[in-house]
Amino acid sequence: MRTTGKAAIAAVAVLGIGLTGCSGDKANPGAAASAGASGNASAGASTGAGDDSGAGTTGGGGQGTAASCLVGTWKADSLTGKLSGAVNGTFTGGGGTLLTIDSGGKTQVDFGPMQPVTFTFSVSGNDVKGTFAYGGKVNGSIKTPSSATGTLEPTGTVDFGTLTVTVDLTAPASVRVADKMPITEFTGSGTADTGGAVDGQPLLKKSQYDCAGNTLKLSPPQGGADTGTWTFKKA
C-alpha cells in the first residue's frame, strides 16, 4: 500500500491548516537551486548540473573522486534541521541510514535501516506534527577535493528510482499520508504538507562535508535552503 490517498491530506485541510498554500520554495527545503537539490515532483533523478528532467531514470553515475577521509561505510546518528519561511519548526531523527563511498566516488545510500524523523511546525497558528522515513537505495557518484572539508557534488546521474517515503501525521489529526510512496509521487504538494521536512533528493546532492576522525557531517551548502545536517559515524 502506497498511500491513504488524497482523502488523507484533505482531512488535514478540513481542519484549517491550509498547507497546500505553503508549497512554494520557502516551505520546501528540498527546492534549493543548487545541483541535485530540487525538491519538486520531477526530482526522481538529478545530475551534478541540477537537471531534474530525468525523473525516475535509472542510470550509471559518472566518474568521480572522493577524499580519503570519506571512503568507507558510515552509519547515521541523526538528521537535524530547522524549517523556516512560511512555517516555523524543526525536524530530527534518521539514525541507522547507511552511506557507502569508495575512492572512485561511487556512492550508495541505503535507507532500509533508517529510523523515523520527527517533525513539528506551526502554520497559520496551528501546530502540525508527524514522522517520516525514507526507504530504498540511492546510487550515484560524487566528486570532492582531497581535503577533510569541502564541497561534495554528484557527478553523472543519481538514481533515485527506488527511493520511497512513509509519512505519518500525529497532529492535528492522526493519519498516514504516504505509505512507501515513490519520492517522485510525493514531492511538491506532499513536501509542503510536511512543512518541507521531506527532502525530494536526500543526501546524494551538493553538500558541505566535514570529516573528523570517525565522524562525518553533511550539511546544506552555504546560502542554500536548510534540508538538514546529517551526522554519521564510521560503521
PDB file of N, CA and C in Angstrom, residues 50-94:
ATOM      1  N   GLY A  50      22.190  19.909 -11.740  1.00  0.00           N
ATOM      2  CA  GLY A  50      20.890  20.287 -11.223  1.00  0.00           C
ATOM      3  C   GLY A  50      19.775  20.036 -12.198  1.00  0.00           C
ATOM      4  N   ASP A  51      19.954  19.194 -13.206  1.00  0.00           N
ATOM      5  CA  ASP A  51      18.915  18.894 -14.179  1.00  0.00           C
ATOM      6  C   ASP A  51      18.059  17.768 -13.660  1.00  0.00           C
ATOM      7  N   ASP A  52      16.769  18.064 -13.269  1.00  0.00           N
ATOM      8  CA  ASP A  52      15.915  17.010 -12.789  1.00  0.00           C
ATOM      9  C   ASP A  52      14.883  16.616 -13.828  1.00  0.00           C
ATOM     10  N   SER A  53      15.231  16.690 -15.116  1.00  0.00           N
ATOM     11  CA  SER A  53      14.298  16.315 -16.167  1.00  0.00           C
ATOM     12  C   SER A  53      14.178  14.816 -16.330  1.00  0.00           C
ATOM     13  N   GLY A  54      15.079  14.026 -15.724  1.00  0.00           N
ATOM     14  CA  GLY A  54      15.073  12.586 -15.888  1.00  0.00           C
ATOM     15  C   GLY A  54      14.431  11.889 -14.718  1.00  0.00           C
ATOM     16  N   ALA A  55      13.226  12.314 -14.329  1.00  0.00           N
ATOM     17  CA  ALA A  55      12.568  11.773 -13.154  1.00  0.00           C
ATOM     18  C   ALA A  55      12.434  10.268 -13.248  1.00  0.00           C
ATOM     19  N   GLY A  56      12.870   9.590 -12.178  1.00  0.00           N
ATOM     20  CA  GLY A  56      12.726   8.155 -12.100  1.00  0.00           C
ATOM     21  C   GLY A  56      13.719   7.382 -12.937  1.00  0.00           C
ATOM     22  N   THR A  57      14.593   8.055 -13.640  1.00  0.00           N
ATOM     23  CA  THR A  57      15.539   7.386 -14.519  1.00  0.00           C
ATOM     24  C   THR A  57      16.553   6.598 -13.719  1.00  0.00           C
ATOM     25  N   THR A  58      16.824   5.379 -14.162  1.00  0.00           N
ATOM     26  CA  THR A  58      17.916   4.629 -13.571  1.00  0.00           C
ATOM     27  C   THR A  58      19.095   4.751 -14.504  1.00  0.00           C
ATOM     28  N   GLY A  59      20.212   5.148 -13.967  1.00  0.00           N
ATOM     29  CA  GLY A  59      21.370   5.360 -14.823  1.00  0.00           C
ATOM     30  C   GLY A  59      22.640   5.263 -14.033  1.00  0.00           C
ATOM     31  N   GLY A  60      23.724   5.030 -14.700  1.00  0.00           N
ATOM     32  CA  GLY A  60      25.005   4.929 -14.035  1.00  0.00           C
ATOM     33  C   GLY A  60      25.544   6.281 -13.652  1.00  0.00           C
ATOM     34  N   GLY A  61      26.297   6.334 -12.565  1.00  0.00           N
ATOM     35  CA  GLY A  61      26.912   7.581 -12.166  1.00  0.00           C
ATOM     36  C   GLY A  61      28.129   7.866 -13.021  1.00  0.00           C
ATOM     37  N   GLY A  62      28.577   9.102 -12.993  1.00  0.00           N
ATOM     38  CA  GLY A  62      29.770   9.472 -13.726  1.00  0.00           C
ATOM     39  C   GLY A  62      31.014   9.130 -12.935  1.00  0.00           C
ATOM     40  N   GLN A  63      32.161   9.443 -13.486  1.00  0.00           N
ATOM     41  CA  GLN A  63      33.416   9.212 -12.794  1.00  0.00           C
ATOM     42  C   GLN A  63      33.643  10.328 -11.776  1.00  0.00           C
ATOM     43  N   GLY A  64      34.097   9.939 -10.603  1.00  0.00           N
ATOM     44  CA  GLY A  64      34.332  10.933  -9.568  1.00  0.00           C
ATOM     45  C   GLY A  64      35.562  10.592  -8.765  1.00  0.00           C
ATOM     46  N   THR A  65      35.805  11.372  -7.744  1.00  0.00           N
ATOM     47  CA  THR A  65      36.876  11.112  -6.789  1.00  0.00           C
ATOM     48  C   THR A  65      36.377  11.525  -5.416  1.00  0.00           C
ATOM     49  N   ALA A  66      36.815  10.816  -4.398  1.00  0.00           N
ATOM     50  CA  ALA A  66      36.384  11.124  -3.042  1.00  0.00           C
ATOM     51  C   ALA A  66      37.607  11.305  -2.148  1.00  0.00           C
ATOM     52  N   ALA A  67      37.556  12.285  -1.274  1.00  0.00           N
ATOM     53  CA  ALA A  67      38.615  12.480  -0.286  1.00  0.00           C
ATOM     54  C   ALA A  67      38.785  11.191   0.507  1.00  0.00           C
ATOM     55  N   SER A  68      40.009  10.872   0.880  1.00  0.00           N
ATOM     56  CA  SER A  68      40.283   9.605   1.561  1.00  0.00           C
ATOM     57  C   SER A  68      39.498   9.466   2.861  1.00  0.00           C
ATOM     58  N   CYS A  69      39.229  10.591   3.537  1.00  0.00           N
ATOM     59  CA  CYS A  69      38.505  10.509   4.803  1.00  0.00           C
ATOM     60  C   CYS A  69      37.039  10.128   4.613  1.00  0.00           C
ATOM     61  N   LEU A  70      36.527  10.257   3.381  1.00  0.00           N
ATOM     62  CA  LEU A  70      35.136   9.910   3.110  1.00  0.00           C
ATOM     63  C   LEU A  70      34.948   8.427   2.804  1.00  0.00           C
ATOM     64  N   VAL A  71      36.022   7.757   2.422  1.00  0.00           N
ATOM     65  CA  VAL A  71      35.918   6.382   1.932  1.00  0.00           C
ATOM     66  C   VAL A  71      35.555   5.426   3.068  1.00  0.00           C
ATOM     67  N   GLY A  72      34.561   4.595   2.798  1.00  0.00           N
ATOM     68  CA  GLY A  72      34.125   3.601   3.782  1.00  0.00           C
ATOM     69  C   GLY A  72      32.612   3.598   3.911  1.00  0.00           C
ATOM     70  N   THR A  73      32.133   2.879   4.904  1.00  0.00           N
ATOM     71  CA  THR A  73      30.697   2.819   5.192  1.00  0.00           C
ATOM     72  C   THR A  73      30.413   3.581   6.470  1.00  0.00           C
ATOM     73  N   TRP A  74      29.388   4.425   6.399  1.00  0.00           N
ATOM     74  CA  TRP A  74      29.016   5.297   7.510  1.00  0.00           C
ATOM     75  C   TRP A  74      27.579   5.008   7.935  1.00  0.00           C
ATOM     76  N   LYS A  75      27.344   5.071   9.243  1.00  0.00           N
ATOM     77  CA  LYS A  75      26.000   4.864   9.780  1.00  0.00           C
ATOM     78  C   LYS A  75      25.516   6.152  10.428  1.00  0.00           C
ATOM     79  N   ALA A  76      24.326   6.598  10.035  1.00  0.00           N
ATOM     80  CA  ALA A  76      23.819   7.886  10.523  1.00  0.00           C
ATOM     81  C   ALA A  76      23.461   7.832  11.996  1.00  0.00           C
ATOM     82  N   ASP A  77      23.907   8.862  12.710  1.00  0.00           N
ATOM     83  CA  ASP A  77      23.432   9.102  14.076  1.00  0.00           C
ATOM     84  C   ASP A  77      22.120   9.868  14.034  1.00  0.00           C
ATOM     85  N   SER A  78      22.081  10.889  13.161  1.00  0.00           N
ATOM     86  CA  SER A  78      20.893  11.738  13.146  1.00  0.00           C
ATOM     87  C   SER A  78      20.862  12.639  11.923  1.00  0.00           C
ATOM     88  N   LEU A  79      19.663  13.133  11.650  1.00  0.00           N
ATOM     89  CA  LEU A  79      19.408  14.225  10.715  1.00  0.00           C
ATOM     90  C   LEU A  79      18.702  15.305  11.509  1.00  0.00           C
ATOM     91  N   THR A  80      19.235  16.525  11.503  1.00  0.00           N
ATOM     92  CA  THR A  80      18.607  17.616  12.231  1.00  0.00           C
ATOM     93  C   THR A  80      18.510  18.843  11.341  1.00  0.00           C
ATOM     94  N   GLY A  81      17.451  19.600  11.504  1.00  0.00           N
ATOM     95  CA  GLY A  81      17.296  20.807  10.710  1.00  0.00           C
ATOM     96  C   GLY A  81      16.181  21.690  11.231  1.00  0.00           C
ATOM     97  N   LYS A  82      16.092  22.878  10.660  1.00  0.00           N
ATOM     98  CA  LYS A  82      15.051  23.831  11.025  1.00  0.00           C
ATOM     99  C   LYS A  82      14.216  24.176   9.802  1.00  0.00           C
ATOM    100  N   LEU A  83      12.933  24.362  10.035  1.00  0.00           N
ATOM    101  CA  LEU A  83      12.016  24.783   8.990  1.00  0.00           C
ATOM    102  C   LEU A  83      11.753  26.271   9.155  1.00  0.00           C
ATOM    103  N   SER A  84      11.713  26.981   8.050  1.00  0.00           N
ATOM    104  CA  SER A  84      11.509  28.423   8.120  1.00  0.00           C
ATOM    105  C   SER A  84      10.733  28.873   6.892  1.00  0.00           C
ATOM    106  N   GLY A  85      10.526  30.172   6.785  1.00  0.00           N
ATOM    107  CA  GLY A  85       9.765  30.703   5.664  1.00  0.00           C
ATOM    108  C   GLY A  85       8.293  30.737   6.024  1.00  0.00           C
ATOM    109  N   ALA A  86       7.466  30.010   5.254  1.00  0.00           N
ATOM    110  CA  ALA A  86       6.022  30.007   5.510  1.00  0.00           C
ATOM    111  C   ALA A  86       5.674  29.259   6.788  1.00  0.00           C
ATOM    112  N   VAL A  87       6.594  28.407   7.263  1.00  0.00           N
ATOM    113  CA  VAL A  87       6.363  27.669   8.501  1.00  0.00           C
ATOM    114  C   VAL A  87       7.565  27.866   9.418  1.00  0.00           C
ATOM    115  N   ASN A  88       7.396  27.482  10.669  1.00  0.00           N
ATOM    116  CA  ASN A  88       8.477  27.589  11.646  1.00  0.00           C
ATOM    117  C   ASN A  88       8.504  26.313  12.460  1.00  0.00           C
ATOM    118  N   GLY A  89       9.620  25.567  12.393  1.00  0.00           N
ATOM    119  CA  GLY A  89       9.664  24.320  13.131  1.00  0.00           C
ATOM    120  C   GLY A  89      11.010  23.641  13.037  1.00  0.00           C
ATOM    121  N   THR A  90      11.047  22.380  13.442  1.00  0.00           N
ATOM    122  CA  THR A  90      12.284  21.612  13.464  1.00  0.00           C
ATOM    123  C   THR A  90      12.006  20.175  13.033  1.00  0.00           C
ATOM    124  N   PHE A  91      13.082  19.456  12.705  1.00  0.00           N
ATOM    125  CA  PHE A  91      12.975  18.022  12.475  1.00  0.00           C
ATOM    126  C   PHE A  91      14.255  17.342  12.939  1.00  0.00           C
ATOM    127  N   THR A  92      14.116  16.104  13.452  1.00  0.00           N
ATOM    128  CA  THR A  92      15.267  15.370  13.957  1.00  0.00           C
ATOM    129  C   THR A  92      14.974  13.873  13.946  1.00  0.00           C
ATOM    130  N   GLY A  93      16.009  13.072  13.734  1.00  0.00           N
ATOM    131  CA  GLY A  93      15.858  11.614  13.695  1.00  0.00           C
ATOM    132  C   GLY A  93      16.749  11.035  12.611  1.00  0.00           C
ATOM    133  N   GLY A  94      16.310   9.945  11.998  1.00  0.00           N
ATOM    134  CA  GLY A  94      17.006   9.411  10.827  1.00  0.00           C
ATOM    135  C   GLY A  94      18.176   8.503  11.104  1.00  0.00           C
TER     136      GLY A  94
END
